Each structure stands twice: as C-alpha cells, then as structure tokens.
mmCIF file of C-alpha atoms in Angstrom:
data_model
loop_
_atom_site.group_PDB
_atom_site.id
_atom_site.type_symbol
_atom_site.label_atom_id
_atom_site.label_comp_id
_atom_site.label_asym_id
_atom_site.label_seq_id
_atom_site.Cartn_x
_atom_site.Cartn_y
_atom_site.Cartn_z
ATOM 1 C CA MET A 16 132.642 67.001 196.845
ATOM 2 C CA PRO A 17 135.543 64.448 196.470
ATOM 3 C CA CYS A 18 136.222 61.766 199.092
ATOM 4 C CA SER A 19 138.248 63.231 201.934
ATOM 5 C CA ALA A 20 139.056 62.750 205.627
ATOM 6 C CA ALA A 21 137.535 65.109 208.143
ATOM 7 C CA ARG A 22 139.770 66.095 211.004
ATOM 8 C CA ALA A 23 138.171 66.254 214.457
ATOM 9 C CA SER A 24 140.201 66.243 217.719
ATOM 10 C CA GLY A 25 143.230 65.035 215.770
ATOM 11 C CA SER A 26 141.592 61.793 214.635
ATOM 12 C CA SER A 27 140.609 60.946 211.057
ATOM 13 C CA LEU A 28 136.767 60.634 210.572
ATOM 14 C CA ARG A 29 135.323 59.119 207.464
ATOM 15 C CA LEU A 30 132.449 60.784 205.593
ATOM 16 C CA SER A 31 130.267 57.817 205.082
ATOM 17 C CA GLU A 32 128.483 58.532 201.743
ATOM 18 C CA GLU A 33 131.563 59.832 200.044
ATOM 19 C CA CYS A 34 134.105 57.458 201.397
ATOM 20 C CA GLN A 35 131.766 54.429 201.514
ATOM 21 C CA ALA A 36 132.366 53.662 205.196
ATOM 22 C CA ARG A 37 131.710 50.069 206.230
ATOM 23 C CA PHE A 38 131.180 48.466 209.596
ATOM 24 C CA PRO A 39 133.002 48.780 211.998
ATOM 25 C CA ASP A 40 134.292 52.194 210.740
ATOM 26 C CA GLY A 41 131.831 54.240 212.767
ATOM 27 C CA MET A 42 132.735 52.759 216.103
ATOM 28 C CA ASP A 43 136.436 52.809 215.246
ATOM 29 C CA ASP A 44 136.164 56.521 214.489
ATOM 30 C CA VAL A 45 134.422 57.122 217.792
ATOM 31 C CA THR A 46 137.039 55.134 219.672
ATOM 32 C CA SER A 47 139.865 57.014 217.846
ATOM 33 C CA ALA A 48 138.396 60.449 218.709
ATOM 34 C CA LEU A 49 137.809 59.632 222.385
ATOM 35 C CA ARG A 50 141.228 58.031 222.696
ATOM 36 C CA TRP A 51 142.854 61.167 221.285
ATOM 37 C CA ILE A 52 140.744 63.447 223.549
ATOM 38 C CA LYS A 53 141.640 61.427 226.660
ATOM 39 C CA ALA A 54 145.304 61.476 225.861
ATOM 40 C CA ASN A 55 145.484 65.139 225.051
ATOM 41 C CA ILE A 56 142.859 66.889 227.093
ATOM 42 C CA HIS A 57 145.311 67.844 229.847
ATOM 43 C CA GLU A 58 147.006 70.175 227.385
ATOM 44 C CA TYR A 59 143.816 72.195 227.189
ATOM 45 C CA GLY A 60 143.193 72.375 230.946
ATOM 46 C CA GLY A 61 140.788 69.410 230.912
ATOM 47 C CA ASP A 62 140.518 66.305 233.039
ATOM 48 C CA ALA A 63 140.835 62.915 231.369
ATOM 49 C CA ASN A 64 138.563 61.486 234.102
ATOM 50 C CA GLY A 65 135.763 63.980 233.355
ATOM 51 C CA ILE A 66 135.007 63.354 229.700
ATOM 52 C CA PHE A 67 131.444 62.852 228.622
ATOM 53 C CA ALA A 68 130.384 61.573 225.149
ATOM 54 C CA ILE A 69 127.083 62.328 223.496
ATOM 55 C CA GLY A 70 125.812 60.610 220.323
ATOM 56 C CA GLN A 71 122.576 61.250 218.531
ATOM 57 C CA SER A 72 120.722 58.939 216.104
ATOM 58 C CA ALA A 73 123.322 57.095 213.929
ATOM 59 C CA GLY A 74 126.071 58.787 215.927
ATOM 60 C CA GLY A 75 124.588 57.378 219.098
ATOM 61 C CA GLY A 76 124.528 54.015 217.489
ATOM 62 C CA HIS A 77 128.204 54.249 216.717
ATOM 63 C CA LEU A 78 128.980 55.391 220.190
ATOM 64 C CA ALA A 79 126.964 52.561 221.746
ATOM 65 C CA MET A 80 128.738 49.987 219.448
ATOM 66 C CA ALA A 81 132.133 51.330 220.528
ATOM 67 C CA LEU A 82 131.082 50.929 224.174
ATOM 68 C CA PHE A 83 129.342 47.591 224.026
ATOM 69 C CA SER A 84 131.975 46.041 221.840
ATOM 70 C CA GLY A 85 134.662 46.771 224.486
ATOM 71 C CA ARG A 86 136.721 48.971 222.184
ATOM 72 C CA LEU A 87 136.525 52.019 224.486
ATOM 73 C CA GLN A 88 137.811 50.027 227.451
ATOM 74 C CA GLN A 89 140.416 48.105 225.469
ATOM 75 C CA GLN A 90 141.870 51.297 223.859
ATOM 76 C CA ASN A 91 141.907 53.505 226.926
ATOM 77 C CA ALA A 92 139.136 55.626 225.505
ATOM 78 C CA MET A 93 136.392 55.136 228.087
ATOM 79 C CA PRO A 94 134.580 58.396 229.008
ATOM 80 C CA LYS A 95 133.124 59.171 232.442
ATOM 81 C CA GLY A 96 129.657 59.238 230.922
ATOM 82 C CA VAL A 97 127.818 58.353 227.761
ATOM 83 C CA MET A 98 124.561 59.933 226.518
ATOM 84 C CA LEU A 99 122.628 58.178 223.777
ATOM 85 C CA GLN A 100 120.043 60.523 222.217
ATOM 86 C CA SER A 101 117.499 58.653 220.147
ATOM 87 C CA ALA A 102 120.354 56.233 219.173
ATOM 88 C CA ALA A 103 120.169 53.704 216.417
ATOM 89 C CA LEU A 104 120.368 50.599 218.665
ATOM 90 C CA LEU A 105 118.438 48.123 216.450
ATOM 91 C CA TYR A 106 117.288 48.072 212.945
ATOM 92 C CA ASP A 107 113.893 47.274 211.456
ATOM 93 C CA LEU A 108 115.112 45.237 208.437
ATOM 94 C CA SER A 109 111.498 44.730 207.290
ATOM 95 C CA GLN A 110 111.689 48.316 205.944
ATOM 96 C CA GLU A 111 113.255 48.150 202.385
ATOM 97 C CA GLN A 112 115.163 51.363 202.700
ATOM 98 C CA ARG A 113 116.752 50.446 206.059
ATOM 99 C CA ARG A 114 117.441 46.882 204.856
ATOM 100 C CA THR A 115 119.238 48.237 201.780
ATOM 101 C CA SER A 116 121.293 50.747 203.755
ATOM 102 C CA MET A 117 122.367 48.275 206.292
ATOM 103 C CA ILE A 118 123.307 45.575 203.710
ATOM 104 C CA ALA A 119 125.581 48.287 202.210
ATOM 105 C CA TYR A 120 127.062 49.374 205.497
ATOM 106 C CA TYR A 121 127.723 45.862 206.810
ATOM 107 C CA ALA A 122 128.657 44.532 203.364
ATOM 108 C CA THR A 123 126.544 41.370 203.755
ATOM 109 C CA HIS A 124 123.114 40.154 202.885
ATOM 110 C CA ASP A 125 123.062 38.021 206.089
ATOM 111 C CA LEU A 126 120.300 39.812 207.998
ATOM 112 C CA ASP A 127 120.997 37.810 211.187
ATOM 113 C CA ARG A 128 124.588 38.852 211.076
ATOM 114 C CA ILE A 129 123.586 42.497 210.624
ATOM 115 C CA LEU A 130 121.309 42.407 213.707
ATOM 116 C CA ALA A 131 123.937 40.652 215.732
ATOM 117 C CA GLN A 132 126.330 43.545 214.918
ATOM 118 C CA SER A 133 123.859 46.241 215.850
ATOM 119 C CA ALA A 134 124.452 48.065 219.101
ATOM 120 C CA LEU A 135 121.817 45.956 220.831
ATOM 121 C CA GLY A 136 123.223 42.818 219.227
ATOM 122 C CA LEU A 137 126.723 43.591 220.536
ATOM 123 C CA PHE A 138 125.280 44.343 223.993
ATOM 124 C CA ASN A 139 123.450 41.032 224.089
ATOM 125 C CA GLU A 140 126.573 39.035 222.975
ATOM 126 C CA LEU A 141 129.438 40.819 224.626
ATOM 127 C CA VAL A 142 128.329 42.679 227.774
ATOM 128 C CA THR A 143 128.149 40.823 231.133
ATOM 129 C CA ALA A 144 127.135 41.982 234.487
ATOM 130 C CA GLU A 145 130.858 42.463 235.277
ATOM 131 C CA THR A 146 131.451 44.731 232.292
ATOM 132 C CA MET A 147 132.666 48.194 233.197
ATOM 133 C CA MET A 148 130.091 50.813 232.304
ATOM 134 C CA PRO A 149 130.185 54.587 232.345
ATOM 135 C CA ALA A 150 127.301 56.649 233.656
ATOM 136 C CA LEU A 151 124.676 56.027 230.978
ATOM 137 C CA PHE A 152 121.846 58.518 229.978
ATOM 138 C CA VAL A 153 119.415 57.281 227.369
ATOM 139 C CA THR A 154 116.800 59.669 225.844
ATOM 140 C CA VAL A 155 114.135 59.317 223.196
ATOM 141 C CA ALA A 156 111.574 61.860 221.934
ATOM 142 C CA GLU A 157 107.868 61.560 222.418
ATOM 143 C CA PHE A 158 107.463 61.706 218.619
ATOM 144 C CA ASP A 159 110.434 59.530 217.661
ATOM 145 C CA PHE A 160 109.822 57.057 214.941
ATOM 146 C CA GLN A 161 108.865 53.558 215.976
ATOM 147 C CA GLU A 162 112.071 51.819 214.937
ATOM 148 C CA CYS A 163 113.994 54.117 217.304
ATOM 149 C CA LEU A 164 111.498 53.914 220.142
ATOM 150 C CA GLN A 165 111.349 50.111 220.068
ATOM 151 C CA GLY A 166 115.140 49.702 219.795
ATOM 152 C CA ASN A 167 115.714 51.895 222.786
ATOM 153 C CA GLN A 168 112.958 50.241 224.807
ATOM 154 C CA LYS A 169 114.373 46.764 224.082
ATOM 155 C CA PHE A 170 117.837 47.977 225.090
ATOM 156 C CA VAL A 171 116.695 49.465 228.341
ATOM 157 C CA ARG A 172 114.930 46.273 229.250
ATOM 158 C CA ALA A 173 117.958 44.112 228.287
ATOM 159 C CA PHE A 174 120.297 46.465 230.198
ATOM 160 C CA SER A 175 118.244 46.398 233.375
ATOM 161 C CA LYS A 176 117.917 42.611 233.268
ATOM 162 C CA ARG A 177 121.621 42.002 232.744
ATOM 163 C CA MET A 178 123.177 44.791 234.782
ATOM 164 C CA LYS A 179 120.502 44.769 237.633
ATOM 165 C CA TYR A 180 120.037 48.490 237.512
ATOM 166 C CA LEU A 181 118.408 50.977 235.095
ATOM 167 C CA PRO A 182 120.316 53.623 233.168
ATOM 168 C CA THR A 183 119.061 57.139 233.410
ATOM 169 C CA TYR A 184 116.150 57.129 230.928
ATOM 170 C CA GLN A 185 113.987 59.985 229.830
ATOM 171 C CA VAL A 186 111.266 60.519 227.186
ATOM 172 C CA LEU A 187 111.347 64.212 226.109
ATOM 173 C CA PRO A 188 107.777 65.360 225.604
ATOM 174 C CA GLY A 189 106.829 67.558 222.655
ATOM 175 C CA HIS A 190 109.878 66.622 220.638
ATOM 176 C CA ASN A 191 110.672 64.655 217.493
ATOM 177 C CA HIS A 192 113.787 62.782 216.556
ATOM 178 C CA VAL A 193 115.952 65.903 216.029
ATOM 179 C CA SER A 194 114.126 68.854 217.576
ATOM 180 C CA TYR A 195 115.432 68.354 221.149
ATOM 181 C CA CYS A 196 118.955 68.262 220.008
ATOM 182 C CA LEU A 197 118.515 71.392 217.939
ATOM 183 C CA SER A 198 116.832 73.162 220.888
ATOM 184 C CA ILE A 199 119.920 72.945 223.090
ATOM 185 C CA GLY A 200 121.206 76.409 223.951
ATOM 186 C CA LEU A 201 118.208 78.196 222.538
ATOM 187 C CA GLN A 202 115.666 80.166 224.573
ATOM 188 C CA GLY A 203 113.424 77.890 226.507
ATOM 189 C CA ASP A 204 115.834 75.015 226.240
ATOM 190 C CA GLU A 205 114.878 72.283 228.786
ATOM 191 C CA VAL A 206 117.289 69.595 227.505
ATOM 192 C CA GLY A 207 120.625 71.315 228.078
ATOM 193 C CA PRO A 208 119.917 71.800 231.789
ATOM 194 C CA ARG A 209 119.055 68.104 232.104
ATOM 195 C CA ILE A 210 122.391 67.150 230.558
ATOM 196 C CA VAL A 211 124.266 69.564 232.891
ATOM 197 C CA GLU A 212 122.482 68.106 235.895
ATOM 198 C CA TRP A 213 123.357 64.493 234.810
ATOM 199 C CA VAL A 214 126.994 65.483 234.259
ATOM 200 C CA ARG A 215 127.154 67.087 237.705
ATOM 201 C CA ASP A 216 125.540 64.089 239.364
ATOM 202 C CA SER A 217 127.758 61.699 237.566
ATOM 203 C CA LEU A 218 130.949 63.632 238.586
ATOM 204 C CA CYS A 219 129.863 63.397 242.225
ATOM 205 C CA THR A 220 129.404 59.699 242.001
ATOM 206 C CA GLU A 221 132.402 57.476 242.490
#
C-alpha cells in the first residue's frame, strides 16, 4: 500500500512503517487529534472538559510522551483523564530488535539520547511536582513481557516519588499484552467496567 495519511478526528495521522515516521511524530499526532477533539466535540454534543484518552502499547507510549513533554497542556489538548494500557514507557535497548527499531525511529545511534526521549525519560526530565496532570490510570497484564512490566513499574515509582501520590494502577490477572484490550465489550469483560468506573470517579473529582 502506498504511503498515505490516515484521517482520524480531522487530524492527519502518519502510518509509521509506510511513511517512515520519526520522533516526535507519534506524540505530535496524538496532540493534534486531542486538540481537534477538544475544539470540536461540542458540535457533536460532547463536553470538552470530559474527554478521556486511552493508549495501548506503543500508542500508550505516544500518549504518555505527549503528556509528559507538555505538548497537551501547551496546545490546549489536555484531556480530563489518561489511561495507559501496557504502555511503552521505557525501552530495553539490550535487545537487538528493540535497539534497531528505536535507532530508526529516533534517527540516532545515541542510546542515551533515545532513553532520555522515551516517555519515562521525558517524565524524569520535564515533569515537576507542580506540573498539571489529568486523572491517570496505568494498567499492565499479568503476562505482559518484562520490558513493559519493568518500564511501567519504574514509572509508577518515579511518579509517586515526584508527585507525592500514586496514579490508579492495576495488574490485570490472566491476561497478556493485548488480550485485555481485545476483551473489552465481549461477554465476561471485566476491563471495560473498570474503565467506566474510573471515568465516573474522575468526573466526580474536581
């Protein structure tokens, strides 16, 4: 399929493999999409102050980068809540495949620079105790791969140390990296109701 732009919510989203997206394209696309939604949701009966963004795996990493870099706040794209589902917050660059893909995405062989520009790296560098944060819900699966588990655990520890409170954090038993996302809306779904409960609680909290 030729390189093309995908249209979502009125914003142009790159297709990474075909368009050879490079950092910071992912978080810029997330910011663009949320900015458009916030500016236009009233036309569809929605509330600009009641937007929740969910990102899973790499999508969660891009969403986290957009948040921690300050782009969402700076560009009037901040949602009420952010849910990071098994998000790519830190990279294990000792793995050859991961190292190769991140060198391509960040367009540098400087591994320290790559880690500094990961979601966790941006959090450590740019976020302070005074930084505005939306309601935050972090989930991982019981059978997530170690790179994901360790990155999320390091982030939760760093977040609680800096912000002086814990984000909502849950380990979802019996699931792997993608199964709990795919289960949402199906019979026996336990994840969807947790998301709804978190959204309702967040909307009731000023």
